[in-house]
mmCIF file of C-alpha atoms in Angstrom:
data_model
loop_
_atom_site.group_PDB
_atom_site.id
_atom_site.type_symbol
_atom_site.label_atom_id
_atom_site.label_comp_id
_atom_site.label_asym_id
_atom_site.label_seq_id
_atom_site.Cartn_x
_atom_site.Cartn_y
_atom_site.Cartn_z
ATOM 1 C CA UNK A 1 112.965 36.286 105.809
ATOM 2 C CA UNK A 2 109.548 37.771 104.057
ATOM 3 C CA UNK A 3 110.989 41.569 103.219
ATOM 4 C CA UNK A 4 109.010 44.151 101.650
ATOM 5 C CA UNK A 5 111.255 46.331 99.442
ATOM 6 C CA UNK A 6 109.011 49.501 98.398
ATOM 7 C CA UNK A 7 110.938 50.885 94.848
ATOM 8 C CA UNK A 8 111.436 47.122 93.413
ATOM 9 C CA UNK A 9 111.421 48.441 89.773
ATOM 10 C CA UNK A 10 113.718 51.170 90.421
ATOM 11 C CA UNK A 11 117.701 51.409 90.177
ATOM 12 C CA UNK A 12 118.413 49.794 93.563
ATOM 13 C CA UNK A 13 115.564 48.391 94.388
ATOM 14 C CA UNK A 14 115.751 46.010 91.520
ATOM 15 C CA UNK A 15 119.448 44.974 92.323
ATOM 16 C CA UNK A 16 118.824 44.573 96.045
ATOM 17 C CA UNK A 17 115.312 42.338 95.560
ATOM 18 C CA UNK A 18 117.905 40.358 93.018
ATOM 19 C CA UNK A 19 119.939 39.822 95.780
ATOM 20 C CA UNK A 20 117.291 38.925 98.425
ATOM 21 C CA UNK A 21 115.995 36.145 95.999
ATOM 22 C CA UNK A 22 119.548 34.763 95.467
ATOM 23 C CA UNK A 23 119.909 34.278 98.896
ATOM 24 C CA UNK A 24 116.600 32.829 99.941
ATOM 25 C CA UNK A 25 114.727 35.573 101.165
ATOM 26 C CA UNK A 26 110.845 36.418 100.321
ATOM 27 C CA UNK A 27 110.556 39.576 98.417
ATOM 28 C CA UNK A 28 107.685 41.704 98.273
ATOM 29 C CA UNK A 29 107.793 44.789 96.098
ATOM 30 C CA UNK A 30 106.013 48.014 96.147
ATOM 31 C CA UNK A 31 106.254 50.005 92.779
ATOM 32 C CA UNK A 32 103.799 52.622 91.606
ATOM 33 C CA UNK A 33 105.736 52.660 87.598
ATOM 34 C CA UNK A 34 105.295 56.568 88.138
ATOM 35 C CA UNK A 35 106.498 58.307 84.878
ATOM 36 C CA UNK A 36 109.282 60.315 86.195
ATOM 37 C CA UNK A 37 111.595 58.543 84.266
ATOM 38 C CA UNK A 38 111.132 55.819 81.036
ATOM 39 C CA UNK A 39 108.394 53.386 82.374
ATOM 40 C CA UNK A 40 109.717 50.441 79.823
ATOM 41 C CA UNK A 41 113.025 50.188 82.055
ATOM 42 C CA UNK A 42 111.280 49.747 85.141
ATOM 43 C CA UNK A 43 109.132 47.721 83.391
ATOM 44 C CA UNK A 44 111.811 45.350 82.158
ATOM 45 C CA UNK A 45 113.691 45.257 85.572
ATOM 46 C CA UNK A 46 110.222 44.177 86.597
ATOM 47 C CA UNK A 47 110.363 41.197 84.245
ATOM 48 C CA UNK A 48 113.726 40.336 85.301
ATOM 49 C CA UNK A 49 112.412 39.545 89.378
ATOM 50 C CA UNK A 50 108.967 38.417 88.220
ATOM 51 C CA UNK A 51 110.435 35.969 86.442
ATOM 52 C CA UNK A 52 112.554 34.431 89.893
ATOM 53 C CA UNK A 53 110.406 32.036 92.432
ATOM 54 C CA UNK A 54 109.649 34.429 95.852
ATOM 55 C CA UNK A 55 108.887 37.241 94.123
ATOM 56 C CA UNK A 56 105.608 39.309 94.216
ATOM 57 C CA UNK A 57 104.739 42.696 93.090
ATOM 58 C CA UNK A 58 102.363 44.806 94.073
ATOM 59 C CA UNK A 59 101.362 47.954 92.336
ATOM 60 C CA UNK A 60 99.965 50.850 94.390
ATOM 61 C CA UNK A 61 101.256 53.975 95.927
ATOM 62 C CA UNK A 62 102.756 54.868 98.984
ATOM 63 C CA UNK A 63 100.678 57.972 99.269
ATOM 64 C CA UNK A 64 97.351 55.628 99.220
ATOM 65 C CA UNK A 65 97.219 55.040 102.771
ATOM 66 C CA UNK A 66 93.955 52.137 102.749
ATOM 67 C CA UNK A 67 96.452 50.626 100.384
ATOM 68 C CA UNK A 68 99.891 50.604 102.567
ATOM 69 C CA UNK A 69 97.107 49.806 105.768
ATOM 70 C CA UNK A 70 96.290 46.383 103.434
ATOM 71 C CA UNK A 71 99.885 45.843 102.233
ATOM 72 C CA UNK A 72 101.035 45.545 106.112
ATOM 73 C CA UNK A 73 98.290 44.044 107.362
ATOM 74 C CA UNK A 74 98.565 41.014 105.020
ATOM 75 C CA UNK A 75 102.524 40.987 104.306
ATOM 76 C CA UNK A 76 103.405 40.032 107.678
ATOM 77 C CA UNK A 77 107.305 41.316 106.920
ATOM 78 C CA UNK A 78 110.050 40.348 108.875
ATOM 79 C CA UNK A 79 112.204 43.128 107.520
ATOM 80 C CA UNK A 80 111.281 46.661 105.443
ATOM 81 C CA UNK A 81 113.529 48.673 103.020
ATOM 82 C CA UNK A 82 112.174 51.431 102.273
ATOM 83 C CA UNK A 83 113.519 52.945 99.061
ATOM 84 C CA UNK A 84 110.293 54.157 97.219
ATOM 85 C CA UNK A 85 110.422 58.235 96.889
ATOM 86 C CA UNK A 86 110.187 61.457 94.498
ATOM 87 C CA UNK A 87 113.821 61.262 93.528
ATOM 88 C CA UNK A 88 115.951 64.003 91.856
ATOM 89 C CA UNK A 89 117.182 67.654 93.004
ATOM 90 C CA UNK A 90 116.110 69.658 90.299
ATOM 91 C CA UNK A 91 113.500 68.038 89.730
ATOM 92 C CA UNK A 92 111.908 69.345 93.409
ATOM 93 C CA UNK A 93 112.255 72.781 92.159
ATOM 94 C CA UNK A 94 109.249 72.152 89.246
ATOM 95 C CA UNK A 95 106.974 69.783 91.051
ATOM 96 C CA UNK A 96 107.338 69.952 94.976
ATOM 97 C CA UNK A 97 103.742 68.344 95.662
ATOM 98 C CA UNK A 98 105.037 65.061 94.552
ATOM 99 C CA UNK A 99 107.996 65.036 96.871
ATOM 100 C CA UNK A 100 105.877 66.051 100.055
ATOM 101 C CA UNK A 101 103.201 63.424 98.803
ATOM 102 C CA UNK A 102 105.691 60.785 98.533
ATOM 103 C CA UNK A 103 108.494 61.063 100.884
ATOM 104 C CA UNK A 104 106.711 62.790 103.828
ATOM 105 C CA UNK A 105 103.378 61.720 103.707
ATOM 106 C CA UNK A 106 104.208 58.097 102.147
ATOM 107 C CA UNK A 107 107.012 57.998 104.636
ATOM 108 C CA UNK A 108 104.467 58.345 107.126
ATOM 109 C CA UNK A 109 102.252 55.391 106.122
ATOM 110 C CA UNK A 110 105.726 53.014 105.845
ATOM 111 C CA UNK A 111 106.643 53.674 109.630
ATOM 112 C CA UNK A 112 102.990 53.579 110.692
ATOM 113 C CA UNK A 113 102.563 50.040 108.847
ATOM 114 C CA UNK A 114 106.152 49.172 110.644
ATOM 115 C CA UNK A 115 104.838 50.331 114.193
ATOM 116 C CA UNK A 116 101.666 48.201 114.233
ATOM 117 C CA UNK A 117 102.937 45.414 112.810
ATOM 118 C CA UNK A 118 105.812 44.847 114.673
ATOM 119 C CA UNK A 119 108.404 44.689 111.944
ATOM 120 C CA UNK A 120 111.676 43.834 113.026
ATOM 121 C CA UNK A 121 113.945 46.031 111.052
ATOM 122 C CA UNK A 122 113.203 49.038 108.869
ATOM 123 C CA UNK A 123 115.849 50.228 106.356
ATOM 124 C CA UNK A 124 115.069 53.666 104.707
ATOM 125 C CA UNK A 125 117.026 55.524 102.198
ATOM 126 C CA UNK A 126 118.402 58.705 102.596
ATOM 127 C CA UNK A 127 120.775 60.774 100.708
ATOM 128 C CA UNK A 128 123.834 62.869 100.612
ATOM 129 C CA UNK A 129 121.933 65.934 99.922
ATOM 130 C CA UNK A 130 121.046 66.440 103.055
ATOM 131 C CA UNK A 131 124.565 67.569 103.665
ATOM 132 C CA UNK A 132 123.601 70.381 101.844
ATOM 133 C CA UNK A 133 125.511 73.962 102.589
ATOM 134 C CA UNK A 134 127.947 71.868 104.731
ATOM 135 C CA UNK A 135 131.465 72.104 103.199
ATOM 136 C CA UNK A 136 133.222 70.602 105.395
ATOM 137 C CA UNK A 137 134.782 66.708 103.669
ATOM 138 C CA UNK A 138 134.423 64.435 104.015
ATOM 139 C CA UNK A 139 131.160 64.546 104.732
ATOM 140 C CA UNK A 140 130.005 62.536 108.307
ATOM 141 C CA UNK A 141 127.290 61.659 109.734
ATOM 142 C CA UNK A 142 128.445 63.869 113.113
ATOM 143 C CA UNK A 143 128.389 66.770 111.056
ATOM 144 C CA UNK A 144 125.416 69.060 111.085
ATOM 145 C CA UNK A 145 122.544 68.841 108.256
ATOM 146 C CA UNK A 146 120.287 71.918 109.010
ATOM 147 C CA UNK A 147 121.138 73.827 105.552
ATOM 148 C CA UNK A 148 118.984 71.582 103.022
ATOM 149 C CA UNK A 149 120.051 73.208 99.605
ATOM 150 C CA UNK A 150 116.482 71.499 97.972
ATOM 151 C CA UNK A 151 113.295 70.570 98.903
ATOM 152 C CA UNK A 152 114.301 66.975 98.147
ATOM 153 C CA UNK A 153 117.146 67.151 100.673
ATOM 154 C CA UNK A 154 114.372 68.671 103.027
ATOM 155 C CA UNK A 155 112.141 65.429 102.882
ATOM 156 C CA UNK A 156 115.062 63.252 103.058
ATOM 157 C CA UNK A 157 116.356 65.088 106.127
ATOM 158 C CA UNK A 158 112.869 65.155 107.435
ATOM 159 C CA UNK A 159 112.324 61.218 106.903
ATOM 160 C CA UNK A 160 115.517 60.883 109.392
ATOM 161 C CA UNK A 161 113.733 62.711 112.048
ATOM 162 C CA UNK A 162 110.643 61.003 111.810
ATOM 163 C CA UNK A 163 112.394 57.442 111.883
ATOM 164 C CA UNK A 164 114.165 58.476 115.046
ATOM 165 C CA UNK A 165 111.051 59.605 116.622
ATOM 166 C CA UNK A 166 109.196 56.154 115.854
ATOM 167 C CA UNK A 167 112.317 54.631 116.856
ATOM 168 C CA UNK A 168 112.200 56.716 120.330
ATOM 169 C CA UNK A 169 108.365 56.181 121.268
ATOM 170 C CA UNK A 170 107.690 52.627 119.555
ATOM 171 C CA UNK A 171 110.677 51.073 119.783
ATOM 172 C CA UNK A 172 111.109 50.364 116.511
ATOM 173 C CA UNK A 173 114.715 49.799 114.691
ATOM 174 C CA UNK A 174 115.591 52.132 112.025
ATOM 175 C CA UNK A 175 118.315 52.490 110.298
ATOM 176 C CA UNK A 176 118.893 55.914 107.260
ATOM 177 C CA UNK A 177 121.539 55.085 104.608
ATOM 178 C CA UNK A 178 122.635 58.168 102.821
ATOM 179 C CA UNK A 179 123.371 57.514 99.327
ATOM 180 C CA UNK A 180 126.435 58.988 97.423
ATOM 181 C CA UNK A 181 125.820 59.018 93.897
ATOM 182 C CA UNK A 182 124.983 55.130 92.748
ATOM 183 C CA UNK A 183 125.766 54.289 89.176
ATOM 184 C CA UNK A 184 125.913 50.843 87.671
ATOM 185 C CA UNK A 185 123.843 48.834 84.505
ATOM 186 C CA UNK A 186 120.132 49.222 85.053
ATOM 187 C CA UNK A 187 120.734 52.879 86.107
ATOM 188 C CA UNK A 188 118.397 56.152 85.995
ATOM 189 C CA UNK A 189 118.294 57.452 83.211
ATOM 190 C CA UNK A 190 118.401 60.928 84.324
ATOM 191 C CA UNK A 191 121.553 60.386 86.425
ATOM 192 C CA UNK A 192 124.593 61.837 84.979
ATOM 193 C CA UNK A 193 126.473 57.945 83.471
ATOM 194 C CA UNK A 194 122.882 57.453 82.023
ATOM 195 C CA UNK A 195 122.673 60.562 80.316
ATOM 196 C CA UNK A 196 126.270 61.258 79.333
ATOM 197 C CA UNK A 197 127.019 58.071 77.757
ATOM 198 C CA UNK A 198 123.300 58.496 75.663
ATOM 199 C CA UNK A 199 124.471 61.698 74.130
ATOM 200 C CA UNK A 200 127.804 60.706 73.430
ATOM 201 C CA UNK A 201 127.022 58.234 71.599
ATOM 202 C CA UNK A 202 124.142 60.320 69.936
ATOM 203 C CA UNK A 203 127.066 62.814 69.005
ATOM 204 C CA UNK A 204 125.178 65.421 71.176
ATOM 205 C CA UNK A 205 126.775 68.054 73.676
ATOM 206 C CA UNK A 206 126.900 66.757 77.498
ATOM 207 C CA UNK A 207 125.917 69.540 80.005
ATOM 208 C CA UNK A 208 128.853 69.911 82.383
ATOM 209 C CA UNK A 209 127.425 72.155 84.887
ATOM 210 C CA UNK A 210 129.663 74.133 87.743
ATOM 211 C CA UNK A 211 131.659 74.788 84.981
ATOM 212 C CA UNK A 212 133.110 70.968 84.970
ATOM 213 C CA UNK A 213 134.551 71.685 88.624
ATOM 214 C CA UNK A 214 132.300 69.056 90.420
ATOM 215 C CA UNK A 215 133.894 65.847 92.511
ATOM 216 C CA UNK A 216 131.288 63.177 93.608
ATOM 217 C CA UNK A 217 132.008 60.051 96.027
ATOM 218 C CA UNK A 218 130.678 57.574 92.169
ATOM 219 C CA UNK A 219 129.420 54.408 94.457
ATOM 220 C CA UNK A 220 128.972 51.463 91.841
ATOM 221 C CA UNK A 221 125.826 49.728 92.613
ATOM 222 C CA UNK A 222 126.945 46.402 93.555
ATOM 223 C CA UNK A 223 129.615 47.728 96.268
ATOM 224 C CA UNK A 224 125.802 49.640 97.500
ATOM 225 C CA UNK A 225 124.019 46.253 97.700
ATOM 226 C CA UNK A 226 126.543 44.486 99.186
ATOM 227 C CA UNK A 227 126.396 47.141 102.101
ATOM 228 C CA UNK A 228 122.801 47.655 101.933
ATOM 229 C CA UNK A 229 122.336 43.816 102.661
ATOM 230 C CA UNK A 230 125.056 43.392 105.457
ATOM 231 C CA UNK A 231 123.323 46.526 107.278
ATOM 232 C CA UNK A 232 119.906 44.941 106.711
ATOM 233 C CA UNK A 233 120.750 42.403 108.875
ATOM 234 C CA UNK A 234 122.736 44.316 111.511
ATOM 235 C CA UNK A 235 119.480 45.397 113.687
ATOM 236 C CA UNK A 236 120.127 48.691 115.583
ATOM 237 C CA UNK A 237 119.442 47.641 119.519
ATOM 238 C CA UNK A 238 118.639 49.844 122.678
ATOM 239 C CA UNK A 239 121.934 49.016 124.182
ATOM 240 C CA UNK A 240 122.909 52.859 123.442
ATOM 241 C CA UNK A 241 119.502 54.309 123.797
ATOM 242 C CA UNK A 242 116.975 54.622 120.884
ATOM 243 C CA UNK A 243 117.308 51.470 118.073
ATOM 244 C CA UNK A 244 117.830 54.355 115.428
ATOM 245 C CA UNK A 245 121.024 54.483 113.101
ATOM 246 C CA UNK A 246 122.528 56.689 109.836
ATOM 247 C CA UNK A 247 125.236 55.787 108.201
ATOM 248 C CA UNK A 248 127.156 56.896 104.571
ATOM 249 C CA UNK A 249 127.175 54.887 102.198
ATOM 250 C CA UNK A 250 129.761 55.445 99.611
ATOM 251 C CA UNK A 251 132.627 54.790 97.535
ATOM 252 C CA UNK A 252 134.880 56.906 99.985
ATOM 253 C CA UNK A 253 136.889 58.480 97.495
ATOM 254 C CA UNK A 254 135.730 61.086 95.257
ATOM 255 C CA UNK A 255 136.496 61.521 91.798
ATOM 256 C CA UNK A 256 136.299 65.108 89.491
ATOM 257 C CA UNK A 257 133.737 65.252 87.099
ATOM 258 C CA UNK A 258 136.289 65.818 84.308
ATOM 259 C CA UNK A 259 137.807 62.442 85.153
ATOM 260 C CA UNK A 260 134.627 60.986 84.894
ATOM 261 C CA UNK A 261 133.611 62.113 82.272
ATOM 262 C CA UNK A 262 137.186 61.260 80.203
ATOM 263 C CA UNK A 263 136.953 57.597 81.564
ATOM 264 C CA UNK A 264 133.649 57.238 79.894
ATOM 265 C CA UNK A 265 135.312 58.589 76.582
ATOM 266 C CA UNK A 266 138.325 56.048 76.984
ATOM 267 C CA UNK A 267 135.698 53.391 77.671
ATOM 268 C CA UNK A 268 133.440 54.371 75.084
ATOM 269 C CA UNK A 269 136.197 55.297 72.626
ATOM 270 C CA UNK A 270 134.399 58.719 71.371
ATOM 271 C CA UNK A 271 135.040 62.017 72.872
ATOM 272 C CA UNK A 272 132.350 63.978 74.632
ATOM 273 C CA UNK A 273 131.216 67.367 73.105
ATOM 274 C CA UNK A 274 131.244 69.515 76.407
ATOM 275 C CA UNK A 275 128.590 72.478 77.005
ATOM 276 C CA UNK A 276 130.007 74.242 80.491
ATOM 277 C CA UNK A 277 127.195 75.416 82.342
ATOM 278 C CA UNK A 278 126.810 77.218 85.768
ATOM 279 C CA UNK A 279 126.343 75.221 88.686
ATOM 280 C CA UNK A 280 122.529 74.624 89.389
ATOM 281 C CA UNK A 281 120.039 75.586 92.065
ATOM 282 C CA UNK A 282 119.990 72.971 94.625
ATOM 283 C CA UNK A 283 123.281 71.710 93.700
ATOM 284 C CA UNK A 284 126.211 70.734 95.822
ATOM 285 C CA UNK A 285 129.956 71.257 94.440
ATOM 286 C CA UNK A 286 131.299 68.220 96.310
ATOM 287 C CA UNK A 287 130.538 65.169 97.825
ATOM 288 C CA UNK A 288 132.404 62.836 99.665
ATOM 289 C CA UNK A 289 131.424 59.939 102.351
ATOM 290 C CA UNK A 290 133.215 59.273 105.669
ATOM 291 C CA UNK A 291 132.366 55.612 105.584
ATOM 292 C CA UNK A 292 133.941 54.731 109.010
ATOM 293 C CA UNK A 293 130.023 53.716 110.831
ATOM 294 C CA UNK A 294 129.576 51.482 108.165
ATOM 295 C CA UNK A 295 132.774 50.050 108.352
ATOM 296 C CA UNK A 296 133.265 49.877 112.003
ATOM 297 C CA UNK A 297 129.709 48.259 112.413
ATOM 298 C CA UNK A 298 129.275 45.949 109.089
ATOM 299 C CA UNK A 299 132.605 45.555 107.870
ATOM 300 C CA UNK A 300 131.597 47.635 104.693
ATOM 301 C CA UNK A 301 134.225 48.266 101.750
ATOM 302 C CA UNK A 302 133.612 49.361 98.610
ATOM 303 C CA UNK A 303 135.854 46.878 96.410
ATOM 304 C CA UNK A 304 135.002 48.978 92.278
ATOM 305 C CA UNK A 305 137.048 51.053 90.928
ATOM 306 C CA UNK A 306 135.234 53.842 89.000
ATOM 307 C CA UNK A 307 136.758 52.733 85.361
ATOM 308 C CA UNK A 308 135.517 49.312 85.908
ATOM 309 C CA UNK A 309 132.477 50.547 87.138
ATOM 310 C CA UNK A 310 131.765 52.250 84.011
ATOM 311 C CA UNK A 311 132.709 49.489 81.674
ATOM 312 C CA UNK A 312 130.365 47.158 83.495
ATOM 313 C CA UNK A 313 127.437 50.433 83.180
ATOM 314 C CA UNK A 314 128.432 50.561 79.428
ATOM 315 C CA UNK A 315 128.699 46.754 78.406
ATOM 316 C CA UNK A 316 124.693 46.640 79.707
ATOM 317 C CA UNK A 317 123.704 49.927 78.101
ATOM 318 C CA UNK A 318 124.852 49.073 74.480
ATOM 319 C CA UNK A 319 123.682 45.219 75.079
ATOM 320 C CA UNK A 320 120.076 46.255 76.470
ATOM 321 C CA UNK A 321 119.539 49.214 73.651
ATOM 322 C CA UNK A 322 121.529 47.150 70.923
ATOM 323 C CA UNK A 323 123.660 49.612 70.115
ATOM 324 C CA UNK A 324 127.117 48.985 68.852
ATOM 325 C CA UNK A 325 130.301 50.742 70.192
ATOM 326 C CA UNK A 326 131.553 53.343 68.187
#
């Protein structure tokens, strides 16, 4: 298949085009290299796909809407995943233009492109903020999402909507994954593995905030692409009404933050200098994904534990900055 992947040089998107190549597939991808986070890494995940035969990259932003008109009307994709956006909680509390530029109005141009050019299958990230206020675990996909704790969880929220209502007057299948915290080699670096294992080893203090009292559903990043593919090619049809579909997609068990964090000590072999810190605005205490959707419709497992999951995230990290273990 010809699919365009919009995010190519970030986290996932670089795995998942990986994977697309490896199994035959053309791979278009959309980056703008925006400077939330250090450009070099996306650059260098960049290097890694440009490098593969199928591969081409086109820079431009999804907020440019001549540009996504010329992307569609020349890619002629088969398939769309959509995981270009303004990512980060906190961060929508400094800068909210650039999430309302990006993941509403870019959203916007990605299922318009879709629409008119008869794609077959579009596959759009969401996220497991937009449980938000919910506190009711695990957290499913029947349960209600009107209490967005974040403007980010807003958009992400909003871009479900919107893909159902495409999905109800165009036809078109869609199909909202909602991430639960993905960590693996190649990460963000302003994702908590990312940034805890850079100060340890810089023998600065790690911000634990909500007091260390925090469980997340840790989803290691191949376990994500593995389900990420499988539900790529699982079309949602009309047999059940409108070709629109959300599932979780996590590791289904969710670890404390303390045990986290000590795992990356044992891994690491240094201890962590801990700084406690309230929890923050926009911040959920707990996560946890009800995977059954995903497991009923795909066959979806996640198969890493979290301790291998972070020796794998560490092994990269101190081979791609050269660092030695301490």
């Amino acid at each position: 298949m010809k699919v365009l992947v919009t995010g190519a040089a970030g986290f996932i998107g670089f795995h998942l085009s990986a994977r697309l190549l490896a199994r035959g597939d053309e791979v278009v991808g959309l980056d703008n290299l925006n400077e939330y986070y250090d450009v070099t890494l996306k650059q260098a995940r960049l290097a890694h796909l440009q490098s593969r035969n199928g591969f081409r990259f086109v820079r431009d932003d999804l907020a440019h809407r001549a540009g996504m008109e010329a992307l569609f009307s020349e890619g002629s994709f088969d398939r769309v995943v959509h995981l270009a956006a303004q990512a980060g909680v906190r961060y929508s509390l400094e800068n909210p233009h650039a999430y309302v530029e990006s993941n509403m109005v870019g959203f916007l141009h990605i299922l318009e492109g879709c629409r008119h050019h008869r794609v077959g299958h579009l596959l759009y990230a969401s996220s497991s903020s937009v449980y938000g206020a919910n506190n009711h675990l695990p957290f499913s996909v029947r349960d209600r999402v009107d209490q967005p704790l974040s403007l980010y969880a807003a958009t992400k929220r909003s871009n479900e909507l919107m893909a159902h209502t495409y999905s109800h007057l165009y036809g078109l299948p869609t199909t909202g994954l909602r991430f639960f915290t993905v960590y693996g080699p190649w990460g963000r670096p302003d994702m908590a593995l990312f940034l805890f294992t850079r100060k340890i080893l810089a023998g600065e203090p790690i911000p634990v905030f909500n007091q260390g009292q925090h469980q997340r559903d840790f989803t290691y990043i191949d376990d994500i692409i593995e389900g990420v593919v499988r539900v790529l090619d699982h079309v949602p049809t009309v047999a059940h009404g409108v070709p629109s579909q959300l599932y979780n997609i996590g590791n289904n068990q969710p670890v404390p933050l303390m045990v986290y964090i000590q795992t990356l000590e044992e891994v690491l072999g240094k201890k962590a200098e801990l700084q406690f810190l309230p929890l923050q605005p926009g911040d959920v205490p707990d996560t946890y994904a009800d995977i059954h959707e995903l497991e009923r419709d795909v066959g979806f497992r996640p198969r890493t534990t979290v301790r291998e999951g972070i020796e794998h995230f560490v092994a990269w990290y101190l081979d791609y900055y050269g660092e030695n273990r301490p």
